[in-house]
């Protein structure tokens, strides 16, 4: 829209009978890369000048609104900063060096970067704005909620607080501090991860579940410790909406479509007991809505009573008068039945593992079979019915594949050789193998061997869609994509790519090819080139199975912020392991403004 803050102003006005919440998730869309470049962008004075200029504009529009508005800052961004700055808030960043007069007195450090939000609110006189700093569960390197479920929680809280305190949680030069802590219990439905990625982020909902287990009690204890440490309340955001009556399929809008989860039911199914518990830990708001497409939604989350679950249960809660919040600082200690002391004491030493691994080849072409071999030794006590988890990550640290091997038992002192054979990933680059050893149910973890092995993948685009001999059957559905041609203007490999011409239109359109020969289970990689200043909101690779697969459609939504302007960026789509032959393979693009220009697609491989 117009560069006048009118989107934010309109959103606040539309929310007039409620407290509007705006999530400021801007850094990933700035030029210069994605999440792995968060610190590098924060150190670029030109980038930060426009970035903080945008935030200044938001504060001015919020001031004009006059009523309370929550502005939630950079989900996961502070976590990326802590890891990329190696826990040092004095790491250089561009703040005063942006030249913005409001920031002249702040240090050019990561700490100063955090203070800039407080200073810009103050300078705009936007005292009605409630600022929420996002605290990621994994920011210290310990993923306490789903993996490291026996790690003591207080050191995790203390380490993250030490990083965030000089960024505005503690007293500072602006004279203000952050108002709220924000966190996300999970970003997608739990069974989405189980069914599509082989991971298990489910939490035990039992009221007697020990704190050193993957449970709501453990998450609540972390919230309580933070509440005591920082003296701040919590807003829980991006809570998935799945319930036990969902069908465990991608949500396309039909009744009960979406994946199962227990978070909505935990909070809202049986009275207010769990709401009161989390309120006593400092929580003031639960915001539902997953962070990706295809998940469960309040619009079709029909429960076993035939009603929409969130709609009916939230209505009942508010009709009963809501819930009064306890005074700050009165959160009780977790009952003994929920504490770590309630966990049974194991007989003898726990299992403990070391491992080495190797790949059958150091360089392999995409799609070729690759065997990873690990030698795993148990140097602790016996493990019965455990899990050996193989995880493959690409050069950016993003998970590319995972293979849990369940029902694994190791005697004390046993050494065993295990293998995992898989097709090499579709995207070129270097891949690393990590091996995790877990008890049944993924808790506790008995060993994690990072960088156990590595190998490189090359891609031959001529085997798939390299567009060297024309468009190879690819076509568009119409405006705003007005033509699809083979071009030599840009290329990822070879001499040609597919040029997509946009001529003045606005909206969503796709390009696709019929009957692509993609085998089931393959990861399809698309290379995309976009120019600077493009108006794209998202890109979504998709597939459509043929009639043997009941015409099942699947897409993988990617923010346009994942596309690097003036460079090639890879987006991927996983073909289901049980997929029928494909009727279509395609890419969907969405723009938020009329635009004339060309983007390029190349090296579609699997």
Coordinates of C-alpha atoms in Angstrom, one line a residue:
X1 CA 0.0 0.0 0.0
X2 CA 0.9 3.6 0.3
X3 CA 3.9 4.5 2.4
X4 CA 1.9 6.3 5.0
X5 CA 1.1 3.6 7.6
X6 CA -2.5 3.3 6.3
X7 CA -2.5 -0.5 6.5
X8 CA -1.7 -0.4 10.2
X9 CA -4.2 2.4 10.8
X10 CA -7.0 0.5 9.0
X11 CA -6.2 -2.6 11.0
X12 CA -6.4 -0.8 14.3
X13 CA -9.7 0.9 13.4
X14 CA -11.2 -2.4 12.2
X15 CA -10.2 -3.9 15.6
X16 CA -11.9 -1.0 17.4
X17 CA -13.9 -3.1 19.9
X18 CA -10.9 -5.3 20.8
X19 CA -7.2 -4.8 21.6
X20 CA -5.4 -4.9 18.2
X21 CA -2.2 -6.9 18.1
X22 CA 0.3 -6.1 15.3
X23 CA 3.2 -8.5 14.8
X24 CA 6.3 -6.6 13.5
X25 CA 8.0 -9.3 11.5
X26 CA 10.0 -7.2 9.1
X27 CA 13.7 -8.2 9.2
X28 CA 13.2 -11.4 7.2
X29 CA 11.9 -9.3 4.3
X30 CA 14.8 -6.9 4.3
X31 CA 17.4 -7.4 1.5
X32 CA 20.5 -9.4 2.2
X33 CA 19.3 -13.0 3.0
X34 CA 17.0 -14.7 5.4
X35 CA 17.0 -15.8 9.1
X36 CA 20.7 -16.8 9.0
X37 CA 21.6 -13.2 8.1
X38 CA 19.6 -11.5 10.9
X39 CA 22.6 -10.1 12.6
X40 CA 24.3 -9.1 9.3
X41 CA 21.2 -7.0 8.4
X42 CA 21.2 -5.4 11.8
X43 CA 24.7 -4.3 11.2
X44 CA 23.9 -2.6 7.9
X45 CA 23.3 1.1 8.5
X46 CA 21.4 1.7 5.2
X47 CA 19.1 -1.3 5.9
X48 CA 18.5 -0.3 9.5
X49 CA 17.7 3.3 8.5
X50 CA 14.7 2.3 6.4
X51 CA 13.8 -0.5 8.9
X52 CA 13.6 1.8 11.9
X53 CA 12.0 4.5 9.7
X54 CA 9.2 2.1 9.0
X55 CA 8.8 1.4 12.7
X56 CA 8.8 5.1 13.5
X57 CA 5.9 5.4 11.0
X58 CA 4.0 2.6 12.8
X59 CA 4.4 4.4 16.1
X60 CA 3.0 7.6 14.7
X61 CA -0.1 5.7 13.3
X62 CA -0.5 3.9 16.6
X63 CA -0.3 7.2 18.5
X64 CA -3.1 8.6 16.3
X65 CA -5.2 5.6 17.2
X66 CA -5.0 6.7 20.9
X67 CA -6.4 3.4 22.3
X68 CA -4.2 0.5 23.6
X69 CA -2.5 -1.5 20.9
X70 CA 0.0 -4.4 21.3
X71 CA 3.0 -4.4 18.9
X72 CA 4.8 -7.7 19.0
X73 CA 8.4 -7.4 17.9
X74 CA 10.3 -9.9 15.6
X75 CA 9.2 -13.4 16.4
X76 CA 12.4 -15.5 16.8
X77 CA 14.5 -12.5 15.8
X78 CA 15.9 -12.0 19.2
X79 CA 16.7 -15.7 19.3
X80 CA 18.6 -15.5 16.0
X81 CA 20.5 -12.4 17.4
X82 CA 21.5 -14.3 20.5
X83 CA 22.9 -17.2 18.6
X84 CA 24.5 -15.2 15.8
X85 CA 26.0 -12.7 18.3
X86 CA 27.2 -15.6 20.4
X87 CA 25.3 -14.4 23.5
X88 CA 27.1 -11.0 23.5
X89 CA 24.7 -8.0 23.5
X90 CA 27.7 -5.7 22.9
X91 CA 28.2 -7.1 19.4
X92 CA 28.2 -4.2 16.8
X93 CA 24.9 -3.2 15.2
X94 CA 23.7 -0.2 13.3
X95 CA 21.6 2.1 15.5
X96 CA 23.0 5.7 16.0
X97 CA 24.9 5.2 12.7
X98 CA 21.5 5.0 10.8
X99 CA 21.4 8.8 11.1
X100 CA 17.9 8.8 12.5
X101 CA 17.9 11.7 15.0
X102 CA 15.8 9.8 17.5
X103 CA 18.5 7.1 17.8
X104 CA 21.5 9.4 18.1
X105 CA 22.1 8.7 21.7
X106 CA 22.0 4.9 21.6
X107 CA 25.0 2.6 21.2
X108 CA 25.8 0.9 17.9
X109 CA 25.4 -2.5 19.5
X110 CA 22.9 -5.3 19.6
X111 CA 21.7 -4.0 22.9
X112 CA 21.2 -0.6 21.3
X113 CA 19.2 -2.3 18.5
X114 CA 16.7 -3.6 21.1
X115 CA 16.5 -0.2 22.8
X116 CA 15.7 1.5 19.5
X117 CA 12.1 0.2 19.6
X118 CA 11.6 1.7 23.0
X119 CA 13.2 5.0 22.0
X120 CA 11.1 5.3 18.8
X121 CA 7.9 4.7 20.8
X122 CA 9.0 7.4 23.2
X123 CA 9.9 9.9 20.5
X124 CA 6.5 9.4 18.8
X125 CA 4.7 9.9 22.1
X126 CA 2.9 6.6 21.5
X127 CA 2.3 5.9 25.1
X128 CA -0.7 3.8 24.2
X129 CA 1.5 1.2 22.6
X130 CA 2.3 -2.0 24.6
X131 CA 5.6 -3.4 23.3
X132 CA 6.1 -7.2 23.4
X133 CA 9.6 -8.7 23.1
X134 CA 9.7 -12.2 21.6
X135 CA 11.4 -14.9 23.7
X136 CA 12.1 -18.1 21.7
X137 CA 12.2 -21.4 23.5
X138 CA 15.4 -22.4 21.7
X139 CA 17.4 -19.1 21.8
X140 CA 20.1 -20.3 24.2
X141 CA 20.7 -23.4 22.2
X142 CA 18.7 -25.6 24.6
X143 CA 15.3 -26.6 23.1
X144 CA 13.8 -27.3 26.5
X145 CA 10.2 -27.8 25.4
X146 CA 10.5 -30.8 23.0
X147 CA 14.1 -32.1 22.9
X148 CA 16.1 -31.1 26.0
X149 CA 13.3 -32.0 28.4
X150 CA 15.5 -32.9 31.3
X151 CA 17.7 -29.8 31.1
X152 CA 17.3 -27.6 34.2
X153 CA 15.1 -24.6 33.4
X154 CA 16.6 -21.9 35.6
X155 CA 20.0 -21.7 33.7
X156 CA 18.1 -21.5 30.4
X157 CA 16.1 -18.5 31.7
X158 CA 19.1 -16.9 33.2
X159 CA 21.2 -17.1 30.0
X160 CA 18.5 -15.7 27.8
X161 CA 17.7 -12.9 30.3
X162 CA 21.3 -11.9 30.5
X163 CA 21.2 -11.3 26.7
X164 CA 17.9 -9.5 26.6
X165 CA 18.2 -7.4 29.8
X166 CA 20.5 -4.7 28.2
X167 CA 18.2 -4.7 25.1
X168 CA 15.4 -3.2 27.2
X169 CA 14.1 -5.7 29.7
X170 CA 16.2 -4.0 32.5
X171 CA 16.5 -0.3 33.3
X172 CA 18.2 1.6 30.5
X173 CA 19.0 4.9 28.9
X174 CA 15.5 5.3 27.3
X175 CA 13.8 5.4 30.7
X176 CA 11.4 2.6 29.6
X177 CA 11.3 -1.2 29.4
X178 CA 9.5 -3.8 27.4
X179 CA 5.9 -4.3 28.6
X180 CA 5.3 -7.9 27.7
X181 CA 7.1 -11.1 26.9
X182 CA 5.8 -13.0 23.9
X183 CA 6.3 -16.7 23.1
X184 CA 4.8 -19.4 20.8
X185 CA 4.1 -22.8 22.3
X186 CA 4.2 -24.3 18.8
X187 CA 3.9 -22.9 15.3
X188 CA 2.0 -25.7 13.6
X189 CA -0.3 -28.5 14.7
X190 CA 1.5 -31.2 16.5
X191 CA 0.4 -34.1 14.2
X192 CA 1.5 -32.0 11.2
X193 CA 5.1 -32.6 12.4
X194 CA 4.4 -36.3 13.2
X195 CA 2.8 -37.1 9.9
X196 CA 4.9 -35.0 7.5
X197 CA 8.3 -34.7 9.2
X198 CA 8.6 -37.6 11.6
X199 CA 9.1 -35.3 14.6
X200 CA 7.0 -35.4 17.8
X201 CA 6.3 -32.0 19.5
X202 CA 3.3 -33.3 21.5
X203 CA 3.0 -32.3 25.2
X204 CA 1.7 -34.4 28.0
X205 CA -1.5 -32.6 29.2
X206 CA -1.6 -34.5 32.5
X207 CA -1.8 -32.3 35.6
X208 CA 0.7 -34.6 37.4
X209 CA 3.2 -34.7 34.5
X210 CA 6.7 -34.0 35.8
X211 CA 8.4 -30.8 34.9
X212 CA 11.4 -32.7 33.4
X213 CA 9.1 -34.2 30.7
X214 CA 7.6 -32.9 27.4
X215 CA 4.6 -31.4 29.1
X216 CA 2.4 -28.3 29.6
X217 CA 3.7 -28.3 33.2
X218 CA 7.3 -27.9 31.9
X219 CA 6.3 -25.0 29.6
X220 CA 4.3 -23.4 32.5
X221 CA 7.3 -23.6 34.8
X222 CA 9.5 -21.9 32.2
X223 CA 6.9 -19.1 31.9
X224 CA 6.8 -18.8 35.7
X225 CA 10.6 -18.5 36.0
X226 CA 10.7 -15.9 33.4
X227 CA 7.9 -14.0 35.1
X228 CA 9.8 -14.0 38.3
X229 CA 13.1 -13.1 36.6
X230 CA 11.9 -10.2 34.4
X231 CA 8.8 -9.0 36.3
X232 CA 6.9 -9.2 33.0
X233 CA 3.7 -10.9 31.9
X234 CA 3.3 -13.2 28.9
X235 CA 1.4 -13.2 25.7
X236 CA 1.3 -16.6 24.0
X237 CA 1.0 -16.3 20.2
X238 CA 0.7 -18.5 17.2
X239 CA -1.0 -21.3 19.2
X240 CA -2.2 -24.0 16.7
X241 CA -5.9 -24.6 16.7
X242 CA -6.0 -28.4 16.1
X243 CA -8.1 -30.6 18.3
X244 CA -8.6 -34.4 18.7
X245 CA -11.4 -34.5 16.1
X246 CA -9.3 -33.3 13.1
X247 CA -8.6 -35.6 10.1
X248 CA -4.8 -35.2 10.0
X249 CA -4.9 -33.9 6.4
X250 CA -4.0 -30.5 4.9
X251 CA -6.8 -28.0 5.5
X252 CA -8.5 -26.9 2.4
X253 CA -11.6 -25.6 4.1
X254 CA -13.8 -28.7 4.5
X255 CA -15.2 -29.8 7.8
X256 CA -12.6 -31.2 10.2
X257 CA -9.7 -30.8 7.8
X258 CA -6.4 -30.0 9.4
X259 CA -4.1 -31.8 11.9
X260 CA -4.6 -32.9 15.5
X261 CA -3.2 -31.0 18.5
X262 CA -4.1 -30.8 22.1
X263 CA -3.3 -27.2 22.9
X264 CA -6.7 -25.7 22.3
X265 CA -8.4 -28.5 24.2
X266 CA -5.9 -28.2 27.1
X267 CA -6.8 -24.5 27.6
X268 CA -10.5 -24.4 26.8
X269 CA -12.2 -27.9 27.0
X270 CA -12.8 -28.3 30.7
X271 CA -13.6 -25.1 32.5
X272 CA -10.9 -22.6 33.5
X273 CA -8.6 -24.7 35.6
X274 CA -5.7 -24.6 33.1
X275 CA -6.4 -21.0 32.1
X276 CA -6.1 -20.0 35.8
X277 CA -2.9 -22.0 36.1
X278 CA -1.3 -20.2 33.2
X279 CA -2.6 -16.9 34.4
X280 CA -0.8 -17.5 37.7
X281 CA 2.4 -18.0 35.7
X282 CA 2.0 -14.5 34.2
X283 CA 0.1 -15.2 31.0
X284 CA -2.5 -12.5 30.0
X285 CA -3.4 -13.6 26.4
X286 CA -3.7 -16.7 24.2
X287 CA -3.6 -15.9 20.5
X288 CA -4.6 -18.8 18.2
X289 CA -3.5 -19.2 14.6
X290 CA -0.7 -21.4 13.2
X291 CA 2.2 -20.0 11.3
X292 CA 1.7 -21.9 8.0
X293 CA -1.0 -22.9 5.6
X294 CA -2.7 -26.3 5.6
X295 CA -3.1 -26.3 9.4
X296 CA -6.3 -26.5 11.5
X297 CA -8.4 -23.3 11.7
X298 CA -11.1 -21.9 13.8
X299 CA -13.2 -21.7 10.6
X300 CA -13.7 -25.5 10.3
X301 CA -12.5 -27.0 13.6
X302 CA -15.7 -29.0 14.2
X303 CA -15.4 -30.9 17.5
X304 CA -17.2 -34.1 18.7
X305 CA -20.3 -32.0 19.7
X306 CA -20.7 -30.8 16.1
X307 CA -19.8 -27.2 17.0
X308 CA -16.8 -25.2 16.0
X309 CA -14.4 -25.8 18.9
X310 CA -12.7 -22.4 19.4
X311 CA -15.8 -20.4 18.6
X312 CA -18.1 -22.2 21.0
X313 CA -15.5 -22.6 23.8
X314 CA -14.3 -19.0 23.6
X315 CA -17.9 -17.8 23.6
X316 CA -18.6 -19.8 26.7
X317 CA -15.5 -18.4 28.4
X318 CA -16.4 -14.8 27.8
X319 CA -20.1 -15.3 28.6
X320 CA -19.0 -16.5 32.0
X321 CA -17.2 -13.3 32.6
X322 CA -13.6 -14.2 31.5
X323 CA -10.9 -14.5 34.1
X324 CA -9.5 -12.0 36.5
X325 CA -5.7 -11.8 36.5
X326 CA -3.7 -12.3 39.7
X327 CA -1.5 -9.5 40.9
X328 CA 1.9 -9.5 39.3
X329 CA 4.5 -11.5 41.2
X330 CA 2.0 -13.8 43.0
X331 CA 2.6 -16.8 40.8
X332 CA 2.7 -19.8 43.1
X333 CA 5.4 -22.4 43.1
X334 CA 4.5 -25.4 40.9
X335 CA 2.9 -28.0 43.1
X336 CA 5.1 -30.8 44.3
X337 CA 3.1 -33.3 42.1
X338 CA 4.3 -31.3 39.1
X339 CA 7.9 -30.6 40.1
X340 CA 11.0 -32.4 39.0
X341 CA 11.2 -34.1 42.4
X342 CA 8.0 -36.0 41.5
X343 CA 9.8 -37.8 38.6
X344 CA 10.7 -41.4 39.4
X345 CA 14.4 -41.9 40.1
X346 CA 15.9 -44.3 37.6
X347 CA 17.6 -47.4 38.9
X348 CA 21.3 -47.2 37.8
X349 CA 22.9 -44.7 35.4
X350 CA 20.8 -43.5 32.4
X351 CA 21.7 -44.3 28.8
X352 CA 24.4 -42.1 27.3
X353 CA 25.5 -42.3 23.7
X354 CA 28.4 -41.4 21.4
X355 CA 28.5 -41.9 17.6
X356 CA 30.5 -41.5 14.5
X357 CA 29.1 -41.7 11.0
X358 CA 30.1 -41.6 7.3
X359 CA 28.4 -41.2 3.9
X360 CA 28.7 -43.7 1.1
X361 CA 29.9 -40.9 -1.1
X362 CA 31.2 -37.4 -0.5
X363 CA 29.6 -36.0 -3.6
X364 CA 26.4 -37.3 -5.1
X365 CA 23.9 -36.2 -7.7
X366 CA 20.4 -35.2 -6.6
X367 CA 18.0 -38.1 -6.4
X368 CA 20.7 -40.8 -6.4
X369 CA 20.7 -43.3 -3.5
X370 CA 22.9 -42.5 -0.6
X371 CA 23.7 -44.6 2.5
X372 CA 24.6 -43.1 5.8
X373 CA 26.3 -45.5 8.2
X374 CA 26.6 -44.7 12.0
X375 CA 28.6 -46.5 14.7
X376 CA 26.6 -45.9 17.9
X377 CA 28.0 -46.8 21.3
X378 CA 26.0 -46.7 24.6
X379 CA 28.5 -45.6 27.3
X380 CA 25.8 -45.5 30.0
X381 CA 23.0 -47.7 31.3
X382 CA 20.7 -49.8 29.2
X383 CA 18.0 -48.2 26.9
X384 CA 14.8 -50.1 26.1
X385 CA 12.3 -49.3 23.4
X386 CA 14.1 -46.0 22.4
X387 CA 14.4 -43.9 19.3
X388 CA 17.4 -43.4 17.0
X389 CA 16.7 -40.1 15.2
X390 CA 18.6 -39.3 11.9
X391 CA 18.3 -35.6 10.9
X392 CA 19.7 -34.0 7.7
X393 CA 20.2 -30.3 7.5
X394 CA 21.3 -28.1 4.6
X395 CA 23.9 -25.3 4.6
X396 CA 21.6 -22.8 6.2
X397 CA 20.7 -25.2 9.1
X398 CA 17.2 -26.0 7.7
X399 CA 16.0 -29.6 8.1
X400 CA 16.1 -31.4 4.8
X401 CA 15.1 -34.9 5.9
X402 CA 14.5 -36.9 9.0
X403 CA 14.2 -40.7 9.8
X404 CA 13.3 -41.8 13.3
X405 CA 14.0 -45.5 13.9
X406 CA 11.8 -46.6 16.8
X407 CA 11.7 -49.5 19.2
X408 CA 15.5 -49.6 19.5
X409 CA 17.2 -51.1 22.5
X410 CA 20.9 -50.9 23.6
X411 CA 22.5 -52.8 26.4
X412 CA 25.0 -51.0 28.6
X413 CA 28.3 -50.8 26.7
X414 CA 26.8 -52.0 23.4
X415 CA 28.2 -50.8 20.1
X416 CA 26.1 -51.2 17.0
X417 CA 26.3 -50.1 13.4
X418 CA 23.1 -48.7 11.8
X419 CA 22.3 -47.3 8.3
X420 CA 19.9 -45.0 6.7
X421 CA 19.5 -45.1 2.9
X422 CA 17.7 -42.2 1.2
X423 CA 17.6 -40.3 -2.1
X424 CA 20.0 -37.4 -2.1
X425 CA 18.1 -34.1 -1.6
X426 CA 17.0 -32.1 -4.6
X427 CA 18.9 -28.9 -3.8
X428 CA 22.6 -28.6 -4.5
X429 CA 24.8 -27.9 -1.5
X430 CA 26.5 -29.4 1.5
X431 CA 24.4 -31.4 3.9
X432 CA 25.2 -32.5 7.5
X433 CA 23.9 -35.5 9.5
X434 CA 23.0 -35.3 13.2
X435 CA 22.0 -38.3 15.2
X436 CA 19.8 -38.2 18.3
X437 CA 19.1 -40.9 20.9
X438 CA 15.8 -40.6 22.8
X439 CA 13.6 -42.6 25.1
X440 CA 10.2 -43.7 23.8
X441 CA 8.0 -40.7 23.3
X442 CA 11.0 -38.5 22.6
X443 CA 11.8 -37.8 26.2
X444 CA 14.3 -37.7 27.7
X445 CA 17.2 -37.3 25.2
X446 CA 20.1 -39.6 25.8
X447 CA 22.5 -38.2 23.2
X448 CA 22.8 -35.7 20.4
X449 CA 25.7 -36.0 17.9
X450 CA 25.8 -32.9 15.7
X451 CA 27.8 -32.9 12.5
X452 CA 28.2 -36.7 12.6
X453 CA 28.8 -36.8 8.8
X454 CA 28.6 -34.6 5.7
X455 CA 28.3 -34.8 2.0
X456 CA 27.6 -32.6 -1.1
X457 CA 24.8 -32.8 -3.6
X458 CA 25.1 -31.6 -7.2
X459 CA 22.1 -31.0 -9.5
X460 CA 21.8 -31.8 -13.3
X461 CA 18.9 -29.6 -14.4
X462 CA 18.8 -31.1 -17.9
X463 CA 17.3 -34.3 -16.4
X464 CA 14.3 -32.4 -15.1
X465 CA 13.3 -28.8 -16.1
X466 CA 16.2 -26.7 -17.2
X467 CA 14.4 -24.8 -20.0
X468 CA 17.3 -25.2 -22.4
X469 CA 15.0 -26.3 -25.2
X470 CA 11.9 -24.1 -24.6
X471 CA 9.3 -23.9 -21.9
X472 CA 9.0 -27.7 -21.6
X473 CA 5.2 -27.6 -21.3
X474 CA 5.0 -25.0 -18.6
X475 CA 2.2 -22.4 -18.9
X476 CA 0.5 -19.7 -16.8
X477 CA -3.2 -19.4 -15.9
X478 CA -3.4 -15.7 -17.1
X479 CA -3.2 -12.2 -15.5
X480 CA -1.0 -11.0 -13.8
X481 CA 1.4 -13.5 -15.5
X482 CA 1.0 -12.5 -19.1
X483 CA 3.6 -14.8 -20.8
X484 CA 6.0 -17.7 -20.1
X485 CA 9.1 -18.0 -22.3
X486 CA 12.5 -19.5 -22.4
X487 CA 15.1 -16.7 -21.8
X488 CA 18.8 -16.2 -21.6
X489 CA 18.5 -13.0 -19.5
X490 CA 19.1 -14.9 -16.2
X491 CA 20.2 -18.5 -15.6
X492 CA 20.9 -20.6 -12.6
X493 CA 22.5 -23.3 -14.7
X494 CA 23.0 -23.9 -18.4
X495 CA 22.1 -21.0 -20.6
X496 CA 18.4 -20.6 -20.3
X497 CA 15.7 -20.1 -17.7
X498 CA 11.9 -19.7 -17.7
X499 CA 10.9 -16.0 -17.8
X500 CA 7.6 -15.0 -16.3
X501 CA 6.3 -11.6 -17.5
X502 CA 4.0 -9.6 -15.2
X503 CA 2.3 -6.7 -16.9
X504 CA 0.5 -4.3 -14.5
X505 CA -1.8 -6.7 -12.8
X506 CA -2.2 -7.5 -9.1
X507 CA -3.3 -10.7 -7.4
X508 CA -2.5 -14.5 -7.3
X509 CA -1.6 -16.6 -10.3
X510 CA 0.3 -19.8 -11.0
X511 CA 2.5 -21.5 -13.6
X512 CA 2.2 -25.3 -14.0
X513 CA 3.1 -28.3 -16.1
X514 CA 1.0 -31.4 -16.7
X515 CA 1.9 -34.9 -15.8
X516 CA 5.4 -34.2 -14.5
X517 CA 7.5 -37.4 -14.0
X518 CA 8.2 -36.8 -10.3
X519 CA 8.5 -40.0 -8.3
X520 CA 6.7 -40.3 -4.9
X521 CA 8.8 -39.3 -1.9
X522 CA 11.1 -36.9 -3.8
X523 CA 11.9 -33.3 -2.6
X524 CA 11.3 -31.0 -5.6
X525 CA 13.5 -27.9 -5.7
X526 CA 12.7 -24.7 -7.7
X527 CA 15.3 -22.0 -8.3
X528 CA 13.6 -18.5 -8.4
X529 CA 15.1 -15.1 -9.3
X530 CA 13.3 -11.9 -8.4
X531 CA 14.4 -8.3 -8.9
X532 CA 14.7 -5.7 -6.1
X533 CA 11.5 -3.8 -5.4
X534 CA 9.2 -6.6 -6.3
X535 CA 5.7 -6.7 -4.7
X536 CA 5.4 -10.4 -4.1
X537 CA 3.8 -11.5 -0.8
X538 CA 4.4 -15.2 -1.1
X539 CA 5.4 -18.0 -3.5
X540 CA 3.9 -21.5 -3.1
X541 CA 5.1 -24.6 -4.9
X542 CA 2.3 -27.1 -5.3
X543 CA 1.4 -30.4 -6.7
X544 CA -1.9 -32.2 -7.7
X545 CA -2.0 -36.0 -7.7
X546 CA -4.0 -37.7 -10.5
X547 CA -7.3 -39.6 -10.0
X548 CA -5.5 -42.6 -8.4
X549 CA -4.6 -40.2 -5.6
X550 CA -8.1 -38.7 -5.4
X551 CA -6.8 -35.5 -6.9
X552 CA -5.1 -34.6 -3.7
X553 CA -3.5 -31.1 -3.7
X554 CA -0.5 -30.0 -1.6
X555 CA 1.3 -26.7 -1.4
X556 CA 4.2 -25.4 0.7
X557 CA 3.8 -21.7 1.4
X558 CA 7.0 -19.5 1.4
X559 CA 7.1 -15.9 2.4
X560 CA 8.5 -13.6 -0.3
X561 CA 11.0 -12.6 2.3
X562 CA 12.7 -15.9 1.6
X563 CA 13.5 -14.7 -1.9
X564 CA 16.8 -12.8 -2.2
X565 CA 16.4 -9.8 -4.6
X566 CA 18.8 -9.9 -7.5
X567 CA 19.9 -13.5 -6.8
X568 CA 18.7 -17.0 -7.1
X569 CA 16.7 -18.5 -4.2
X570 CA 15.6 -22.1 -3.7
X571 CA 12.1 -23.2 -2.5
X572 CA 11.1 -26.8 -2.0
X573 CA 8.1 -29.1 -2.0
X574 CA 8.1 -32.6 -0.5
X575 CA 6.1 -35.1 -2.6
X576 CA 4.3 -37.5 -0.2
X577 CA 5.9 -40.9 0.1
X578 CA 2.6 -42.6 -0.9
X579 CA 1.8 -40.1 -3.7
X580 CA 0.0 -41.3 -6.9
X581 CA 1.5 -40.0 -10.2
X582 CA 1.2 -36.3 -10.4
X583 CA -1.3 -34.5 -12.7
X584 CA 0.3 -31.1 -12.1
X585 CA 3.4 -29.5 -10.7
X586 CA 3.5 -25.7 -10.3
X587 CA 4.4 -22.5 -8.6
X588 CA 1.9 -19.9 -7.3
X589 CA 2.8 -16.3 -6.9
X590 CA 0.9 -13.5 -5.1
X591 CA 1.5 -9.7 -5.5
X592 CA 0.0 -7.0 -3.2
X593 CA 0.3 -4.2 -5.8
X594 CA 0.2 -3.8 -9.6
X595 CA 3.6 -4.5 -11.1
X596 CA 5.3 -4.8 -14.4
X597 CA 8.5 -6.8 -14.5
X598 CA 10.0 -10.3 -15.0
X599 CA 11.0 -13.1 -12.7
X600 CA 12.8 -16.2 -13.6
X601 CA 12.5 -19.9 -12.7
X602 CA 15.2 -22.5 -13.4
X603 CA 16.6 -25.9 -12.5
X604 CA 13.4 -27.6 -11.2
X605 CA 14.9 -30.8 -9.9
X606 CA 14.2 -33.7 -7.6

